[in-house]
């Protein structure tokens, strides 16, 4: 009888000290929540990784780094944030019928179509090129950005 009592008591104590399934699940959940985010896991809907400097180019139909591919145009207007540049991206060297503009604070890129020699336009911006210098004006002919082709 003492053996049965000792075995039953020991079994009961072991079961009382063992964590329940709920406690195990809670521990696993906490561990998953506390994992740091994976670096470079920020691809957009096109697969472009912003943390690596890539943005989607509608004109080129690929992820590009505008600071490598485009022409930087610095702000000229006093009311613009002077540390944010605009960029001009051309589809190819031989095709300049459409040019893509990356303008700060515009949520999407802007496509301007060739209107005349060295002039592209849409309802919001006018892009001109004179002696390897690009300029962006708004619809009211206010000069916004300017930069040289390197």
mmCIF file of N, CA and C in Angstrom:
data_model
loop_
_atom_site.group_PDB
_atom_site.id
_atom_site.type_symbol
_atom_site.label_atom_id
_atom_site.label_comp_id
_atom_site.label_asym_id
_atom_site.label_seq_id
_atom_site.Cartn_x
_atom_site.Cartn_y
_atom_site.Cartn_z
ATOM 1 N N UNK A 1 0.814 -1.178 0.000
ATOM 2 C CA UNK A 1 0.000 0.000 0.000
ATOM 3 C C UNK A 1 0.868 1.256 0.000
ATOM 4 N N UNK A 2 1.974 1.230 0.746
ATOM 5 C CA UNK A 2 2.856 2.378 0.773
ATOM 6 C C UNK A 2 3.465 2.624 -0.610
ATOM 7 N N UNK A 3 3.792 1.529 -1.362
ATOM 8 C CA UNK A 3 4.344 1.682 -2.703
ATOM 9 C C UNK A 3 3.347 2.374 -3.629
ATOM 10 N N UNK A 4 2.066 1.941 -3.575
ATOM 11 C CA UNK A 4 1.040 2.558 -4.405
ATOM 12 C C UNK A 4 0.881 4.029 -4.055
ATOM 13 N N UNK A 5 0.897 4.313 -2.783
ATOM 14 C CA UNK A 5 0.724 5.684 -2.322
ATOM 15 C C UNK A 5 1.904 6.542 -2.798
ATOM 16 N N UNK A 6 3.132 6.048 -2.721
ATOM 17 C CA UNK A 6 4.324 6.782 -3.130
ATOM 18 C C UNK A 6 4.335 7.016 -4.628
ATOM 19 N N UNK A 7 3.961 6.002 -5.402
ATOM 20 C CA UNK A 7 3.926 6.147 -6.863
ATOM 21 C C UNK A 7 2.845 7.141 -7.268
ATOM 22 N N UNK A 8 1.686 7.048 -6.660
ATOM 23 C CA UNK A 8 0.599 7.990 -6.963
ATOM 24 C C UNK A 8 0.983 9.409 -6.574
ATOM 25 N N UNK A 9 1.602 9.578 -5.453
ATOM 26 C CA UNK A 9 2.018 10.902 -4.998
ATOM 27 C C UNK A 9 3.070 11.471 -5.935
ATOM 28 N N UNK A 10 4.045 10.675 -6.297
ATOM 29 C CA UNK A 10 5.099 11.112 -7.208
ATOM 30 C C UNK A 10 4.526 11.489 -8.578
ATOM 31 N N UNK A 11 3.625 10.675 -9.096
ATOM 32 C CA UNK A 11 2.985 10.962 -10.393
ATOM 33 C C UNK A 11 2.203 12.270 -10.320
ATOM 34 N N UNK A 12 1.471 12.472 -9.273
ATOM 35 C CA UNK A 12 0.676 13.681 -9.099
ATOM 36 C C UNK A 12 1.587 14.908 -9.043
ATOM 37 N N UNK A 13 2.674 14.823 -8.302
ATOM 38 C CA UNK A 13 3.597 15.946 -8.189
ATOM 39 C C UNK A 13 4.247 16.279 -9.531
ATOM 40 N N UNK A 14 4.631 15.274 -10.285
ATOM 41 C CA UNK A 14 5.236 15.507 -11.607
ATOM 42 C C UNK A 14 4.250 16.165 -12.558
ATOM 43 N N UNK A 15 3.011 15.714 -12.522
ATOM 44 C CA UNK A 15 1.986 16.304 -13.397
ATOM 45 C C UNK A 15 1.696 17.748 -12.990
ATOM 46 N N UNK A 16 1.721 18.037 -11.702
ATOM 47 C CA UNK A 16 1.433 19.382 -11.222
ATOM 48 C C UNK A 16 2.549 20.351 -11.613
ATOM 49 N N UNK A 17 3.793 19.882 -11.670
ATOM 50 C CA UNK A 17 4.930 20.749 -11.987
ATOM 51 C C UNK A 17 5.148 20.915 -13.487
ATOM 52 N N UNK A 18 4.662 20.011 -14.295
ATOM 53 C CA UNK A 18 4.868 20.079 -15.747
ATOM 54 C C UNK A 18 4.029 21.209 -16.335
ATOM 55 N N UNK A 19 4.609 22.020 -17.275
ATOM 56 C CA UNK A 19 3.822 23.098 -17.885
ATOM 57 C C UNK A 19 2.700 22.531 -18.744
ATOM 58 N N UNK A 20 1.601 23.234 -18.745
ATOM 59 C CA UNK A 20 0.462 22.802 -19.558
ATOM 60 C C UNK A 20 0.715 23.148 -21.019
ATOM 61 N N UNK A 21 -0.081 22.603 -21.922
ATOM 62 C CA UNK A 21 0.033 22.923 -23.348
ATOM 63 C C UNK A 21 -0.191 24.412 -23.586
ATOM 64 N N UNK A 22 -1.107 25.022 -22.850
ATOM 65 C CA UNK A 22 -1.388 26.454 -23.015
ATOM 66 C C UNK A 22 -0.158 27.277 -22.667
ATOM 67 N N UNK A 23 0.545 26.909 -21.585
ATOM 68 C CA UNK A 23 1.748 27.631 -21.210
ATOM 69 C C UNK A 23 2.821 27.479 -22.286
ATOM 70 N N UNK A 24 2.954 26.293 -22.871
ATOM 71 C CA UNK A 24 3.924 26.072 -23.941
ATOM 72 C C UNK A 24 3.579 26.938 -25.148
ATOM 73 N N UNK A 25 2.305 27.011 -25.522
ATOM 74 C CA UNK A 25 1.880 27.812 -26.675
ATOM 75 C C UNK A 25 2.139 29.292 -26.412
ATOM 76 N N UNK A 26 1.841 29.770 -25.210
ATOM 77 C CA UNK A 26 2.087 31.171 -24.888
ATOM 78 C C UNK A 26 3.562 31.507 -25.001
ATOM 79 N N UNK A 27 4.423 30.631 -24.545
ATOM 80 C CA UNK A 27 5.857 30.849 -24.623
ATOM 81 C C UNK A 27 6.299 30.923 -26.078
ATOM 82 N N UNK A 28 5.796 30.028 -26.925
ATOM 83 C CA UNK A 28 6.149 30.044 -28.341
ATOM 84 C C UNK A 28 5.666 31.320 -29.008
ATOM 85 N N UNK A 29 4.484 31.764 -28.677
ATOM 86 C CA UNK A 29 3.939 32.983 -29.263
ATOM 87 C C UNK A 29 4.792 34.182 -28.876
ATOM 88 N N UNK A 30 5.187 34.285 -27.639
ATOM 89 C CA UNK A 30 6.015 35.394 -27.179
ATOM 90 C C UNK A 30 7.338 35.397 -27.918
ATOM 91 N N UNK A 31 7.921 34.224 -28.114
ATOM 92 C CA UNK A 31 9.186 34.142 -28.839
ATOM 93 C C UNK A 31 9.019 34.621 -30.269
ATOM 94 N N UNK A 32 7.933 34.279 -30.938
ATOM 95 C CA UNK A 32 7.713 34.709 -32.318
ATOM 96 C C UNK A 32 7.519 36.212 -32.404
ATOM 97 N N UNK A 33 6.780 36.799 -31.475
ATOM 98 C CA UNK A 33 6.512 38.229 -31.476
ATOM 99 C C UNK A 33 7.784 39.022 -31.235
ATOM 100 N N UNK A 34 8.684 38.500 -30.432
ATOM 101 C CA UNK A 34 9.889 39.221 -30.067
ATOM 102 C C UNK A 34 11.028 39.085 -31.073
ATOM 103 N N UNK A 35 10.842 38.362 -32.167
ATOM 104 C CA UNK A 35 11.896 38.241 -33.171
ATOM 105 C C UNK A 35 12.071 39.580 -33.872
ATOM 106 N N UNK A 36 13.303 40.021 -34.091
ATOM 107 C CA UNK A 36 13.523 41.296 -34.788
ATOM 108 C C UNK A 36 13.132 41.164 -36.261
ATOM 109 N N UNK A 37 12.708 42.282 -36.890
ATOM 110 C CA UNK A 37 12.353 42.208 -38.309
ATOM 111 C C UNK A 37 13.586 41.867 -39.140
ATOM 112 N N UNK A 38 13.366 41.146 -40.230
ATOM 113 C CA UNK A 38 14.462 40.734 -41.085
ATOM 114 C C UNK A 38 14.903 41.921 -41.950
ATOM 115 N N UNK A 39 16.178 42.227 -41.935
ATOM 116 C CA UNK A 39 16.724 43.329 -42.712
ATOM 117 C C UNK A 39 16.612 42.995 -44.200
ATOM 118 N N UNK A 40 16.198 43.980 -44.995
ATOM 119 C CA UNK A 40 16.056 43.775 -46.427
ATOM 120 C C UNK A 40 14.758 43.099 -46.823
ATOM 121 N N UNK A 41 13.838 42.965 -45.889
ATOM 122 C CA UNK A 41 12.559 42.317 -46.159
ATOM 123 C C UNK A 41 11.492 43.368 -46.427
ATOM 124 N N UNK A 42 11.811 44.357 -47.258
ATOM 125 C CA UNK A 42 10.908 45.475 -47.489
ATOM 126 C C UNK A 42 10.550 45.636 -48.972
ATOM 127 N N UNK A 43 10.462 44.547 -49.684
ATOM 128 C CA UNK A 43 10.140 44.615 -51.107
ATOM 129 C C UNK A 43 8.721 45.134 -51.305
ATOM 130 N N UNK A 44 8.549 46.015 -52.297
ATOM 131 C CA UNK A 44 7.218 46.537 -52.604
ATOM 132 C C UNK A 44 6.487 45.574 -53.536
ATOM 133 N N UNK A 45 5.352 45.990 -54.062
ATOM 134 C CA UNK A 45 4.547 45.094 -54.901
ATOM 135 C C UNK A 45 5.250 44.683 -56.197
ATOM 136 N N UNK A 46 6.314 45.424 -56.578
ATOM 137 C CA UNK A 46 7.072 45.075 -57.785
ATOM 138 C C UNK A 46 8.338 44.291 -57.454
ATOM 139 N N UNK A 47 8.616 44.121 -56.168
ATOM 140 C CA UNK A 47 9.828 43.419 -55.748
ATOM 141 C C UNK A 47 11.012 44.345 -55.522
ATOM 142 N N UNK A 48 10.803 45.662 -55.592
ATOM 143 C CA UNK A 48 11.886 46.630 -55.374
ATOM 144 C C UNK A 48 12.140 46.790 -53.881
ATOM 145 N N UNK A 49 13.404 46.767 -53.503
ATOM 146 C CA UNK A 49 13.781 46.896 -52.091
ATOM 147 C C UNK A 49 14.228 48.326 -51.798
ATOM 148 N N UNK A 50 13.370 49.051 -51.105
ATOM 149 C CA UNK A 50 13.649 50.450 -50.772
ATOM 150 C C UNK A 50 14.884 50.575 -49.885
ATOM 151 N N UNK A 51 15.107 49.611 -48.996
ATOM 152 C CA UNK A 51 16.269 49.679 -48.107
ATOM 153 C C UNK A 51 17.582 49.597 -48.881
ATOM 154 N N UNK A 52 17.533 49.072 -50.090
ATOM 155 C CA UNK A 52 18.723 49.011 -50.944
ATOM 156 C C UNK A 52 18.735 50.152 -51.967
ATOM 157 N N UNK A 53 17.762 51.068 -51.855
ATOM 158 C CA UNK A 53 17.722 52.241 -52.727
ATOM 159 C C UNK A 53 16.955 52.055 -54.025
ATOM 160 N N UNK A 54 16.219 50.950 -54.167
ATOM 161 C CA UNK A 54 15.511 50.686 -55.412
ATOM 162 C C UNK A 54 14.089 51.237 -55.400
ATOM 163 N N UNK A 55 13.662 51.753 -56.529
ATOM 164 C CA UNK A 55 12.298 52.216 -56.758
ATOM 165 C C UNK A 55 11.829 51.663 -58.099
ATOM 166 N N UNK A 56 10.521 51.547 -58.248
ATOM 167 C CA UNK A 56 9.950 51.047 -59.490
ATOM 168 C C UNK A 56 9.906 52.164 -60.516
ATOM 169 N N UNK A 57 10.407 51.883 -61.712
ATOM 170 C CA UNK A 57 10.323 52.812 -62.832
ATOM 171 C C UNK A 57 9.243 52.314 -63.779
ATOM 172 N N UNK A 58 8.197 53.096 -63.934
ATOM 173 C CA UNK A 58 7.106 52.753 -64.850
ATOM 174 C C UNK A 58 7.627 52.735 -66.284
ATOM 175 N N UNK A 59 8.437 53.703 -66.620
ATOM 176 C CA UNK A 59 8.955 53.837 -67.977
ATOM 177 C C UNK A 59 9.878 52.684 -68.370
ATOM 178 N N UNK A 60 10.748 52.284 -67.491
ATOM 179 C CA UNK A 60 11.693 51.201 -67.773
ATOM 180 C C UNK A 60 11.158 49.821 -67.413
ATOM 181 N N UNK A 61 10.070 49.795 -66.659
ATOM 182 C CA UNK A 61 9.440 48.546 -66.244
ATOM 183 C C UNK A 61 10.412 47.648 -65.466
ATOM 184 N N UNK A 62 11.142 48.285 -64.525
ATOM 185 C CA UNK A 62 12.102 47.563 -63.692
ATOM 186 C C UNK A 62 12.422 48.379 -62.442
ATOM 187 N N UNK A 63 13.048 47.713 -61.486
ATOM 188 C CA UNK A 63 13.518 48.393 -60.280
ATOM 189 C C UNK A 63 14.832 49.098 -60.619
ATOM 190 N N UNK A 64 14.918 50.362 -60.239
ATOM 191 C CA UNK A 64 16.133 51.137 -60.512
ATOM 192 C C UNK A 64 16.536 51.907 -59.266
ATOM 193 N N UNK A 65 17.770 52.329 -59.258
ATOM 194 C CA UNK A 65 18.250 53.282 -58.256
ATOM 195 C C UNK A 65 18.325 54.621 -58.983
ATOM 196 N N UNK A 66 17.415 55.518 -58.631
ATOM 197 C CA UNK A 66 17.329 56.767 -59.393
ATOM 198 C C UNK A 66 18.611 57.589 -59.300
ATOM 199 N N UNK A 67 19.342 57.465 -58.205
ATOM 200 C CA UNK A 67 20.575 58.228 -58.056
ATOM 201 C C UNK A 67 21.706 57.668 -58.918
ATOM 202 N N UNK A 68 21.544 56.460 -59.456
ATOM 203 C CA UNK A 68 22.524 55.888 -60.386
ATOM 204 C C UNK A 68 22.049 56.011 -61.826
ATOM 205 N N UNK A 69 20.747 55.853 -62.045
ATOM 206 C CA UNK A 69 20.181 55.804 -63.386
ATOM 207 C C UNK A 69 19.760 57.172 -63.900
ATOM 208 N N UNK A 70 19.270 58.000 -63.003
ATOM 209 C CA UNK A 70 18.689 59.272 -63.407
ATOM 210 C C UNK A 70 19.654 60.436 -63.351
ATOM 211 N N UNK A 71 19.142 61.576 -63.790
ATOM 212 C CA UNK A 71 19.876 62.833 -63.725
ATOM 213 C C UNK A 71 19.309 63.614 -62.539
ATOM 214 N N UNK A 72 20.179 64.000 -61.619
ATOM 215 C CA UNK A 72 19.755 64.737 -60.421
ATOM 216 C C UNK A 72 19.495 66.200 -60.770
ATOM 217 N N UNK A 73 18.348 66.690 -60.319
ATOM 218 C CA UNK A 73 18.001 68.094 -60.467
ATOM 219 C C UNK A 73 17.793 68.666 -59.069
ATOM 220 N N UNK A 74 18.565 69.680 -58.739
ATOM 221 C CA UNK A 74 18.487 70.269 -57.412
ATOM 222 C C UNK A 74 17.396 71.326 -57.344
ATOM 223 N N UNK A 75 16.815 71.518 -56.164
ATOM 224 C CA UNK A 75 15.744 72.511 -56.022
ATOM 225 C C UNK A 75 16.275 73.925 -56.235
ATOM 226 N N UNK A 76 15.482 74.727 -56.923
ATOM 227 C CA UNK A 76 15.838 76.113 -57.196
ATOM 228 C C UNK A 76 14.869 77.042 -56.466
ATOM 229 N N UNK A 77 13.601 76.705 -56.463
ATOM 230 C CA UNK A 77 12.592 77.531 -55.804
ATOM 231 C C UNK A 77 12.855 77.569 -54.298
ATOM 232 N N UNK A 78 12.739 78.730 -53.703
ATOM 233 C CA UNK A 78 13.034 78.925 -52.278
ATOM 234 C C UNK A 78 12.061 78.177 -51.367
ATOM 235 N N UNK A 79 10.825 77.940 -51.819
ATOM 236 C CA UNK A 79 9.829 77.287 -50.967
ATOM 237 C C UNK A 79 9.929 75.760 -50.988
ATOM 238 N N UNK A 80 10.870 75.204 -51.741
ATOM 239 C CA UNK A 80 11.075 73.752 -51.779
ATOM 240 C C UNK A 80 12.090 73.337 -50.716
ATOM 241 N N UNK A 81 11.941 72.119 -50.215
ATOM 242 C CA UNK A 81 12.927 71.556 -49.291
ATOM 243 C C UNK A 81 14.250 71.428 -50.059
ATOM 244 N N UNK A 82 15.272 72.144 -49.620
ATOM 245 C CA UNK A 82 16.520 72.238 -50.371
ATOM 246 C C UNK A 82 17.375 70.974 -50.336
ATOM 247 N N UNK A 83 17.038 70.020 -49.480
ATOM 248 C CA UNK A 83 17.823 68.779 -49.419
ATOM 249 C C UNK A 83 17.211 67.653 -50.255
ATOM 250 N N UNK A 84 16.069 67.888 -50.898
ATOM 251 C CA UNK A 84 15.401 66.855 -51.689
ATOM 252 C C UNK A 84 15.475 67.183 -53.180
ATOM 253 N N UNK A 85 16.141 66.324 -53.923
ATOM 254 C CA UNK A 85 16.312 66.524 -55.361
ATOM 255 C C UNK A 85 15.235 65.794 -56.149
ATOM 256 N N UNK A 86 15.016 66.260 -57.356
ATOM 257 C CA UNK A 86 14.165 65.548 -58.321
ATOM 258 C C UNK A 86 15.113 64.786 -59.247
ATOM 259 N N UNK A 87 14.569 63.784 -59.953
ATOM 260 C CA UNK A 87 15.385 63.002 -60.879
ATOM 261 C C UNK A 87 14.650 62.820 -62.186
ATOM 262 N N UNK A 88 15.419 62.817 -63.280
ATOM 263 C CA UNK A 88 14.909 62.584 -64.624
ATOM 264 C C UNK A 88 15.441 61.228 -65.080
ATOM 265 N N UNK A 89 14.537 60.358 -65.544
ATOM 266 C CA UNK A 89 14.940 59.037 -66.033
ATOM 267 C C UNK A 89 14.433 58.882 -67.468
ATOM 268 N N UNK A 90 15.358 58.524 -68.358
ATOM 269 C CA UNK A 90 15.035 58.316 -69.768
ATOM 270 C C UNK A 90 15.007 56.814 -70.023
ATOM 271 N N UNK A 91 14.077 56.370 -70.853
ATOM 272 C CA UNK A 91 13.922 54.930 -71.105
ATOM 273 C C UNK A 91 15.213 54.338 -71.666
ATOM 274 N N UNK A 92 15.696 54.892 -72.763
ATOM 275 C CA UNK A 92 16.979 54.486 -73.355
ATOM 276 C C UNK A 92 17.605 55.722 -73.982
ATOM 277 N N UNK A 93 18.856 55.602 -74.342
ATOM 278 C CA UNK A 93 19.527 56.746 -74.966
ATOM 279 C C UNK A 93 18.888 57.124 -76.292
ATOM 280 N N UNK A 94 18.299 56.154 -76.997
ATOM 281 C CA UNK A 94 17.729 56.428 -78.314
ATOM 282 C C UNK A 94 16.247 56.795 -78.267
ATOM 283 N N UNK A 95 15.596 56.602 -77.117
ATOM 284 C CA UNK A 95 14.168 56.872 -77.021
ATOM 285 C C UNK A 95 13.890 57.909 -75.948
ATOM 286 N N UNK A 96 13.581 59.117 -76.377
ATOM 287 C CA UNK A 96 13.268 60.171 -75.419
ATOM 288 C C UNK A 96 11.875 60.755 -75.666
ATOM 289 N N UNK A 97 10.994 59.947 -76.263
ATOM 290 C CA UNK A 97 9.623 60.416 -76.504
ATOM 291 C C UNK A 97 8.864 60.617 -75.197
ATOM 292 N N UNK A 98 9.204 59.812 -74.207
ATOM 293 C CA UNK A 98 8.642 59.953 -72.864
ATOM 294 C C UNK A 98 9.788 59.947 -71.866
ATOM 295 N N UNK A 99 9.661 60.779 -70.852
ATOM 296 C CA UNK A 99 10.657 60.846 -69.786
ATOM 297 C C UNK A 99 9.910 60.736 -68.471
ATOM 298 N N UNK A 100 10.528 60.036 -67.526
ATOM 299 C CA UNK A 100 9.913 59.841 -66.215
ATOM 300 C C UNK A 100 10.557 60.788 -65.203
ATOM 301 N N UNK A 101 9.716 61.455 -64.431
ATOM 302 C CA UNK A 101 10.179 62.372 -63.400
ATOM 303 C C UNK A 101 9.904 61.780 -62.022
ATOM 304 N N UNK A 102 10.896 61.810 -61.180
ATOM 305 C CA UNK A 102 10.759 61.444 -59.776
ATOM 306 C C UNK A 102 10.867 62.750 -58.995
ATOM 307 N N UNK A 103 9.731 63.264 -58.566
ATOM 308 C CA UNK A 103 9.671 64.562 -57.900
ATOM 309 C C UNK A 103 9.308 64.346 -56.428
ATOM 310 N N UNK A 104 10.073 64.951 -55.506
ATOM 311 C CA UNK A 104 9.754 64.792 -54.080
ATOM 312 C C UNK A 104 8.310 65.170 -53.782
ATOM 313 N N UNK A 105 7.717 64.454 -52.883
ATOM 314 C CA UNK A 105 6.347 64.641 -52.392
ATOM 315 C C UNK A 105 5.266 64.188 -53.366
ATOM 316 N N UNK A 106 5.609 63.878 -54.613
ATOM 317 C CA UNK A 106 4.625 63.270 -55.512
ATOM 318 C C UNK A 106 4.645 61.778 -55.223
ATOM 319 N N UNK A 107 3.495 61.211 -54.932
ATOM 320 C CA UNK A 107 3.429 59.803 -54.533
ATOM 321 C C UNK A 107 3.794 58.852 -55.666
ATOM 322 N N UNK A 108 3.522 59.242 -56.882
ATOM 323 C CA UNK A 108 3.847 58.398 -58.034
ATOM 324 C C UNK A 108 4.794 59.158 -58.953
ATOM 325 N N UNK A 109 5.498 58.409 -59.777
ATOM 326 C CA UNK A 109 6.354 59.064 -60.755
ATOM 327 C C UNK A 109 5.475 59.714 -61.814
ATOM 328 N N UNK A 110 6.054 60.661 -62.531
ATOM 329 C CA UNK A 110 5.302 61.409 -63.537
ATOM 330 C C UNK A 110 5.930 61.159 -64.899
ATOM 331 N N UNK A 111 5.097 60.811 -65.855
ATOM 332 C CA UNK A 111 5.568 60.637 -67.237
ATOM 333 C C UNK A 111 5.225 61.911 -68.002
ATOM 334 N N UNK A 112 6.256 62.504 -68.619
ATOM 335 C CA UNK A 112 6.040 63.671 -69.476
ATOM 336 C C UNK A 112 6.338 63.251 -70.909
ATOM 337 N N UNK A 113 5.507 63.738 -71.832
ATOM 338 C CA UNK A 113 5.652 63.351 -73.239
ATOM 339 C C UNK A 113 6.298 64.486 -74.027
ATOM 340 N N UNK A 114 7.063 64.077 -75.018
ATOM 341 C CA UNK A 114 7.779 65.045 -75.838
ATOM 342 C C UNK A 114 6.782 65.903 -76.601
ATOM 343 N N UNK A 115 6.931 67.211 -76.467
ATOM 344 C CA UNK A 115 6.064 68.166 -77.150
ATOM 345 C C UNK A 115 6.802 68.846 -78.295
ATOM 346 N N UNK A 116 8.081 69.097 -78.103
ATOM 347 C CA UNK A 116 8.920 69.732 -79.116
ATOM 348 C C UNK A 116 10.354 69.297 -78.841
ATOM 349 N N UNK A 117 11.265 69.743 -79.665
ATOM 350 C CA UNK A 117 12.671 69.416 -79.442
ATOM 351 C C UNK A 117 13.085 69.937 -78.070
ATOM 352 N N UNK A 118 13.609 69.038 -77.251
ATOM 353 C CA UNK A 118 14.085 69.366 -75.909
ATOM 354 C C UNK A 118 13.015 69.940 -74.973
ATOM 355 N N UNK A 119 11.751 69.526 -75.177
ATOM 356 C CA UNK A 119 10.671 69.965 -74.284
ATOM 357 C C UNK A 119 9.659 68.835 -74.106
ATOM 358 N N UNK A 120 9.395 68.472 -72.841
ATOM 359 C CA UNK A 120 8.433 67.438 -72.483
ATOM 360 C C UNK A 120 7.431 68.055 -71.522
ATOM 361 N N UNK A 121 6.193 67.563 -71.592
ATOM 362 C CA UNK A 121 5.153 68.241 -70.819
ATOM 363 C C UNK A 121 4.036 67.287 -70.419
ATOM 364 N N UNK A 122 3.400 67.572 -69.275
ATOM 365 C CA UNK A 122 2.109 67.004 -68.908
ATOM 366 C C UNK A 122 1.307 68.132 -68.271
ATOM 367 N N UNK A 123 0.186 67.829 -67.662
ATOM 368 C CA UNK A 123 -0.646 68.905 -67.111
ATOM 369 C C UNK A 123 -0.061 69.542 -65.846
ATOM 370 N N UNK A 124 0.965 68.948 -65.251
ATOM 371 C CA UNK A 124 1.534 69.454 -64.004
ATOM 372 C C UNK A 124 2.935 70.054 -64.152
ATOM 373 N N UNK A 125 3.752 69.458 -65.025
ATOM 374 C CA UNK A 125 5.150 69.879 -65.157
ATOM 375 C C UNK A 125 5.563 70.057 -66.608
ATOM 376 N N UNK A 126 6.594 70.918 -66.795
ATOM 377 C CA UNK A 126 7.253 71.082 -68.082
ATOM 378 C C UNK A 126 8.740 70.841 -67.849
ATOM 379 N N UNK A 127 9.303 69.921 -68.629
ATOM 380 C CA UNK A 127 10.725 69.611 -68.557
ATOM 381 C C UNK A 127 11.380 70.144 -69.820
ATOM 382 N N UNK A 128 12.454 70.898 -69.654
ATOM 383 C CA UNK A 128 13.197 71.395 -70.810
ATOM 384 C C UNK A 128 14.667 71.010 -70.658
ATOM 385 N N UNK A 129 15.328 70.922 -71.808
ATOM 386 C CA UNK A 129 16.756 70.604 -71.815
ATOM 387 C C UNK A 129 17.448 71.614 -72.724
ATOM 388 N N UNK A 130 18.440 72.327 -72.185
ATOM 389 C CA UNK A 130 19.209 73.299 -72.964
ATOM 390 C C UNK A 130 20.679 73.134 -72.596
ATOM 391 N N UNK A 131 21.485 72.822 -73.593
ATOM 392 C CA UNK A 131 22.935 72.650 -73.390
ATOM 393 C C UNK A 131 23.243 71.698 -72.244
ATOM 394 N N UNK A 132 22.630 70.509 -72.249
ATOM 395 C CA UNK A 132 22.861 69.449 -71.261
ATOM 396 C C UNK A 132 22.414 69.828 -69.841
ATOM 397 N N UNK A 133 21.529 70.800 -69.736
ATOM 398 C CA UNK A 133 20.956 71.173 -68.436
ATOM 399 C C UNK A 133 19.451 70.989 -68.503
ATOM 400 N N UNK A 134 18.923 70.169 -67.585
ATOM 401 C CA UNK A 134 17.483 69.955 -67.479
ATOM 402 C C UNK A 134 16.894 70.946 -66.483
ATOM 403 N N UNK A 135 15.657 71.382 -66.759
ATOM 404 C CA UNK A 135 14.908 72.246 -65.852
ATOM 405 C C UNK A 135 13.480 71.750 -65.760
ATOM 406 N N UNK A 136 12.937 71.780 -64.555
ATOM 407 C CA UNK A 136 11.523 71.435 -64.358
ATOM 408 C C UNK A 136 10.804 72.685 -63.863
ATOM 409 N N UNK A 137 9.733 73.026 -64.577
ATOM 410 C CA UNK A 137 8.854 74.128 -64.171
ATOM 411 C C UNK A 137 7.487 73.550 -63.862
ATOM 412 N N UNK A 138 6.727 74.265 -63.035
ATOM 413 C CA UNK A 138 5.348 73.837 -62.802
ATOM 414 C C UNK A 138 4.457 74.419 -63.908
ATOM 415 N N UNK A 139 3.175 74.148 -63.845
ATOM 416 C CA UNK A 139 2.234 74.599 -64.882
ATOM 417 C C UNK A 139 2.172 76.123 -64.973
ATOM 418 N N UNK A 140 2.552 76.834 -63.904
ATOM 419 C CA UNK A 140 2.552 78.308 -63.896
ATOM 420 C C UNK A 140 3.889 78.894 -64.321
ATOM 421 N N UNK A 141 4.765 78.064 -64.881
ATOM 422 C CA UNK A 141 6.089 78.450 -65.371
ATOM 423 C C UNK A 141 7.047 78.888 -64.266
ATOM 424 N N UNK A 142 6.831 78.389 -63.066
ATOM 425 C CA UNK A 142 7.742 78.660 -61.953
ATOM 426 C C UNK A 142 8.841 77.618 -61.993
ATOM 427 N N UNK A 143 10.102 78.061 -62.016
ATOM 428 C CA UNK A 143 11.241 77.147 -62.043
ATOM 429 C C UNK A 143 11.362 76.457 -60.704
ATOM 430 N N UNK A 144 11.332 75.108 -60.731
ATOM 431 C CA UNK A 144 11.384 74.312 -59.507
ATOM 432 C C UNK A 144 12.734 73.634 -59.299
ATOM 433 N N UNK A 145 13.220 72.923 -60.339
ATOM 434 C CA UNK A 145 14.443 72.124 -60.226
ATOM 435 C C UNK A 145 15.310 72.350 -61.454
ATOM 436 N N UNK A 146 16.624 72.186 -61.260
ATOM 437 C CA UNK A 146 17.568 72.359 -62.358
ATOM 438 C C UNK A 146 18.805 71.504 -62.099
ATOM 439 N N UNK A 147 19.351 70.886 -63.168
ATOM 440 C CA UNK A 147 20.539 70.067 -63.010
ATOM 441 C C UNK A 147 21.184 69.708 -64.328
ATOM 442 N N UNK A 148 22.475 69.453 -64.284
ATOM 443 C CA UNK A 148 23.248 69.151 -65.487
ATOM 444 C C UNK A 148 23.378 67.654 -65.691
ATOM 445 N N UNK A 149 23.398 67.248 -66.955
ATOM 446 C CA UNK A 149 23.654 65.855 -67.315
ATOM 447 C C UNK A 149 25.136 65.621 -67.097
ATOM 448 N N UNK A 150 25.465 64.556 -66.372
ATOM 449 C CA UNK A 150 26.894 64.274 -66.099
ATOM 450 C C UNK A 150 27.445 63.276 -67.057
#
